[in-house]
CSV table of C-alpha atoms in Angstrom, one decimal:
chain,number,residue,atom,x,y,z
Y,1,MET,CA,21.5,4.1,-37.6
Y,2,LEU,CA,18.6,4.4,-35.1
Y,3,THR,CA,17.3,0.9,-36.1
Y,4,ARG,CA,20.8,-0.6,-35.8
Y,5,HIS,CA,21.4,1.1,-32.4
Y,6,SER,CA,18.0,-0.2,-31.2
Y,7,TYR,CA,18.8,-3.7,-32.4
Y,8,GLU,CA,22.2,-3.7,-30.7
Y,9,THR,CA,20.7,-2.4,-27.5
Y,10,THR,CA,17.9,-4.9,-27.4
Y,11,LYS,CA,20.3,-7.8,-28.4
Y,12,TYR,CA,22.1,-7.7,-25.0
Y,13,ARG,CA,19.1,-7.1,-22.8
Y,14,LYS,CA,17.8,-9.7,-20.5
Y,15,PRO,CA,14.7,-11.6,-21.9
Y,16,ILE,CA,11.6,-11.2,-19.8
Y,17,ASP,CA,10.6,-14.3,-17.9
Y,18,TRP,CA,6.9,-14.1,-18.7
Y,19,GLN,CA,6.1,-17.3,-16.9
Y,20,THR,CA,7.4,-16.1,-13.6
Y,21,SER,CA,5.9,-12.6,-14.1
Y,22,ILE,CA,2.4,-14.1,-14.7
Y,23,ILE,CA,2.7,-16.4,-11.6
Y,24,LEU,CA,3.8,-13.5,-9.4
Y,25,TYR,CA,0.9,-11.3,-10.4
Y,26,ARG,CA,-1.8,-13.9,-11.3
Y,27,SER,CA,-3.2,-14.4,-7.8
Y,28,SER,CA,-3.6,-10.7,-7.0
Y,29,PHE,CA,-5.3,-10.2,-10.4
Y,30,ILE,CA,-7.7,-13.1,-9.8
Y,31,PHE,CA,-8.5,-11.6,-6.3
Y,32,ILE,CA,-9.3,-8.2,-7.9
Y,33,ILE,CA,-11.5,-9.8,-10.5
Y,34,HIS,CA,-13.3,-11.7,-7.8
Y,35,LEU,CA,-14.0,-8.5,-5.9
Y,36,ILE,CA,-15.5,-6.9,-9.0
Y,37,LEU,CA,-17.7,-10.0,-9.5
Y,38,ILE,CA,-18.9,-9.8,-5.9
Y,39,GLY,CA,-19.8,-6.2,-6.4
Y,40,ILE,CA,-21.8,-7.2,-9.5
Y,41,ASN,CA,-23.5,-10.0,-7.5
Y,42,ILE,CA,-24.6,-7.5,-4.8
Y,43,ILE,CA,-26.1,-5.3,-7.5
Y,44,GLY,CA,-28.1,-8.3,-8.7
Y,45,TRP,CA,-29.2,-9.3,-5.2
Y,46,SER,CA,-30.4,-5.8,-4.5
Y,47,SER,CA,-32.3,-5.5,-7.8
Y,48,TYR,CA,-34.2,-8.7,-7.1
Y,49,GLY,CA,-34.9,-7.8,-3.5
Y,50,ILE,CA,-32.6,-10.3,-1.8
Y,51,ASN,CA,-31.6,-9.0,1.6
Y,52,HIS,CA,-28.0,-10.1,1.6
Y,53,VAL,CA,-27.3,-7.9,4.7
Y,54,LEU,CA,-29.6,-10.2,6.8
Y,55,ILE,CA,-28.4,-13.4,5.1
Y,56,PHE,CA,-24.7,-12.7,5.8
Y,57,GLU,CA,-25.5,-11.2,9.3
Y,58,LEU,CA,-23.9,-7.8,8.4
Y,59,ASP,CA,-24.3,-4.6,10.4
Y,60,PRO,CA,-27.1,-2.7,8.6
Y,61,ARG,CA,-25.6,0.6,9.7
Y,62,SER,CA,-22.0,0.0,8.5
Y,63,HIS,CA,-22.1,-2.7,5.9
Y,64,ILE,CA,-20.1,-2.1,2.7
Y,65,THR,CA,-22.1,-1.4,-0.5
Y,66,HIS,CA,-21.5,-2.5,-4.0
Y,67,GLU,CA,-20.3,1.0,-4.9
Y,68,GLU,CA,-17.6,0.8,-2.3
Y,69,ILE,CA,-16.6,-2.7,-3.3
Y,70,LEU,CA,-16.2,-1.7,-7.0
Y,71,GLU,CA,-14.4,1.5,-5.9
Y,72,GLY,CA,-11.9,-0.5,-3.9
Y,73,ALA,CA,-11.5,-3.0,-6.7
Y,74,SER,CA,-10.8,-0.2,-9.2
Y,75,LEU,CA,-8.2,1.3,-6.9
Y,76,LEU,CA,-6.5,-2.1,-6.5
Y,77,SER,CA,-6.7,-2.6,-10.3
Y,78,LEU,CA,-4.9,0.7,-10.9
Y,79,ILE,CA,-2.2,-0.2,-8.4
Y,80,TRP,CA,-1.8,-3.6,-9.9
Y,81,ILE,CA,-1.3,-2.2,-13.4
Y,82,ILE,CA,1.3,0.3,-12.2
Y,83,SER,CA,3.2,-2.4,-10.3
Y,84,PHE,CA,3.1,-4.9,-13.2
Y,85,ILE,CA,4.4,-2.3,-15.6
Y,86,ILE,CA,7.2,-1.3,-13.3
Y,87,PHE,CA,8.1,-4.9,-12.8
Y,88,ILE,CA,8.2,-5.5,-16.6
Y,89,VAL,CA,10.3,-2.4,-17.2
Y,90,CYS,CA,12.8,-3.4,-14.4
Y,91,GLU,CA,13.0,-6.9,-15.9
Y,92,TYR,CA,13.7,-5.4,-19.4
Y,93,HIS,CA,16.4,-3.1,-18.2
Y,94,ARG,CA,18.1,-5.6,-15.8
Y,95,LEU,CA,17.0,-3.8,-12.7
Y,96,GLU,CA,15.9,-5.4,-9.4
Y,97,SER,CA,12.3,-6.3,-10.2
Y,98,HIS,CA,11.4,-8.6,-7.4
Y,99,TRP,CA,10.6,-5.7,-5.1
Y,100,GLN,CA,7.5,-4.8,-7.1
Y,101,PRO,CA,5.3,-8.0,-6.5
Y,102,MET,CA,6.5,-8.2,-2.9
Y,103,ILE,CA,5.5,-4.6,-2.1
Y,104,PHE,CA,2.2,-5.0,-3.9
Y,105,MET,CA,1.3,-8.3,-2.0
Y,106,PHE,CA,2.4,-6.8,1.4
Y,107,SER,CA,0.3,-3.8,0.6
Y,108,ILE,CA,-2.8,-5.9,0.1
Y,109,ILE,CA,-2.1,-7.9,3.3
Y,110,PHE,CA,-1.5,-4.7,5.3
Y,111,LEU,CA,-4.8,-3.2,4.0
Y,112,LEU,CA,-6.7,-6.4,5.0
Y,113,PHE,CA,-5.3,-6.7,8.5
Y,114,ASN,CA,-4.8,-3.0,9.2
Y,115,PRO,CA,-6.4,-2.3,12.7
Y,116,LEU,CA,-6.9,1.4,12.0
Y,117,ASN,CA,-10.4,2.7,11.3
Y,118,ILE,CA,-9.8,3.3,7.6
Y,119,MET,CA,-10.7,1.4,4.4
Y,120,HIS,CA,-13.9,-0.1,5.7
Y,121,ARG,CA,-12.6,-1.7,8.9
Y,122,SER,CA,-16.0,-3.3,9.7
Y,123,ALA,CA,-16.0,-5.2,6.4
Y,124,ARG,CA,-12.4,-6.3,6.9
Y,125,TYR,CA,-13.2,-7.3,10.5
Y,126,TRP,CA,-16.1,-9.4,9.2
Y,127,PHE,CA,-13.9,-11.1,6.6
Y,128,CYS,CA,-11.2,-11.9,9.2
Y,129,LYS,CA,-13.8,-13.2,11.6
Y,130,GLU,CA,-15.3,-15.4,8.9
Y,131,LEU,CA,-11.8,-16.7,8.0
Y,132,PHE,CA,-11.3,-17.7,11.6
Y,133,ARG,CA,-14.7,-19.4,11.7
Y,134,ILE,CA,-13.9,-21.4,8.5
Y,135,PHE,CA,-10.7,-22.8,9.9
Y,136,SER,CA,-12.3,-23.5,13.2
Y,137,ALA,CA,-15.5,-25.0,11.7
Y,138,PRO,CA,-15.3,-28.4,13.5
Y,139,PHE,CA,-15.7,-26.6,16.8
Y,140,HIS,CA,-18.9,-24.5,16.3
Y,141,THR,CA,-22.0,-24.3,14.2
Y,142,VAL,CA,-21.5,-23.4,10.6
Y,143,THR,CA,-23.6,-20.6,9.3
Y,144,PHE,CA,-24.5,-19.7,5.7
Y,145,ALA,CA,-21.9,-16.9,5.6
Y,146,ASP,CA,-19.2,-19.4,6.7
Y,147,PHE,CA,-20.3,-21.9,4.0
Y,148,TRP,CA,-20.5,-19.2,1.3
Y,149,LEU,CA,-17.1,-17.7,2.0
Y,150,ALA,CA,-15.5,-21.2,2.2
Y,151,ASP,CA,-17.0,-22.0,-1.2
Y,152,GLN,CA,-15.5,-18.8,-2.6
Y,153,LEU,CA,-12.1,-19.7,-1.3
Y,154,THR,CA,-12.4,-23.2,-2.7
Y,155,SER,CA,-13.0,-21.7,-6.1
Y,156,LEU,CA,-9.9,-19.5,-5.6
Y,157,ASP,CA,-7.6,-22.4,-4.8
Y,158,ILE,CA,-5.0,-21.3,-7.4
Y,159,ILE,CA,-4.3,-18.3,-5.2
Y,160,PHE,CA,-2.9,-20.5,-2.4
Y,161,TYR,CA,-0.6,-22.3,-4.9
Y,162,ASP,CA,0.6,-19.0,-6.2
Y,163,PHE,CA,1.2,-17.7,-2.6
Y,164,GLU,CA,3.3,-20.8,-2.0
Y,165,TYR,CA,5.3,-20.0,-5.1
Y,166,LEU,CA,5.7,-16.4,-3.9
Y,167,ILE,CA,7.2,-17.5,-0.7
Y,168,CYS,CA,9.6,-19.8,-2.5
Y,169,TYR,CA,10.5,-17.2,-5.0
Y,170,PHE,CA,11.3,-14.5,-2.5
Y,171,ALA,CA,13.2,-17.0,-0.3
Y,172,PHE,CA,15.3,-18.7,-3.0
Y,173,ASP,CA,15.1,-17.0,-6.4
Y,174,ALA,CA,15.2,-13.3,-5.5
Y,175,GLN,CA,18.5,-11.6,-6.2
Y,176,TRP,CA,19.0,-10.2,-2.7
Y,177,ILE,CA,20.2,-13.6,-1.4
Y,178,LYS,CA,22.0,-14.6,-4.5
Y,179,ASN,CA,25.5,-14.5,-3.0
Y,180,GLN,CA,24.4,-16.2,0.2
Y,181,SER,CA,22.6,-19.0,-1.7
Y,182,ASN,CA,25.6,-19.6,-3.9
Y,183,ARG,CA,27.8,-20.1,-0.9
Y,184,PHE,CA,25.2,-22.3,0.7
Y,185,TYR,CA,24.7,-24.5,-2.3
Y,186,SER,CA,28.5,-24.8,-2.8
Y,187,ASN,CA,28.7,-26.7,0.5
Y,188,LEU,CA,25.9,-29.2,-0.5
Y,189,THR,CA,26.1,-32.4,-2.4
Y,190,ASP,CA,23.9,-33.0,-5.4
Y,191,GLU,CA,21.5,-35.2,-3.4
Y,192,GLN,CA,21.3,-32.6,-0.6
Y,193,THR,CA,20.6,-29.8,-3.1
Y,194,ILE,CA,17.7,-31.8,-4.7
Y,195,LEU,CA,16.2,-32.4,-1.2
Y,196,TYR,CA,16.7,-28.8,-0.2
Y,197,ASN,CA,15.0,-27.4,-3.3
Y,198,GLY,CA,12.3,-29.9,-3.4
Y,199,PRO,CA,9.5,-30.2,-5.9
Y,200,ILE,CA,7.3,-27.6,-4.3
Y,201,CYS,CA,9.4,-24.5,-4.8
Y,202,HIS,CA,10.4,-25.3,-8.4
Y,203,GLY,CA,7.2,-27.1,-9.5
Y,204,ASN,CA,5.4,-26.3,-12.7
Y,205,TYR,CA,2.2,-24.3,-12.1
């Protein structure tokens, strides 16, 4: 009886869209893994006597250590696992699951650009400053720190593609605008619908 009840219950449940789930959480997972690898790199630099604080022009009094980087990456990993599990459970039980990746991504963005003096503000300020220098590189002298961080971002190009997918997913595929989008699409011709959707939002990644 229990087996039959479980089969009947599972039979009518919504199948989990694993492809969408992986794309929604892949970029944040890669970012966390990259943080862990940076912490390991700092351990290697310190063991071989490489003064990375001087090379990257960091403040010797307030620069972030490898322990703090690994601690932050571990905390983000825990939050990522909890968010992903909640997302899968909500998908399995036909609940609104799109809130989970959005809350997680906005939490990371908030922690990065938070102006309060918490969560290593000096390190976050250095990162934001280097981002600005990377995008404004043609107008000033490029330092080693600029080149190094730009090279890291080049290696993480898939994150930018996934971020584009996140915007399109929350704008068009999330359930909170389902009714509005249906009314909007009903007033469009087939050609207008194709042009409106475009190959970007519904491309294969």
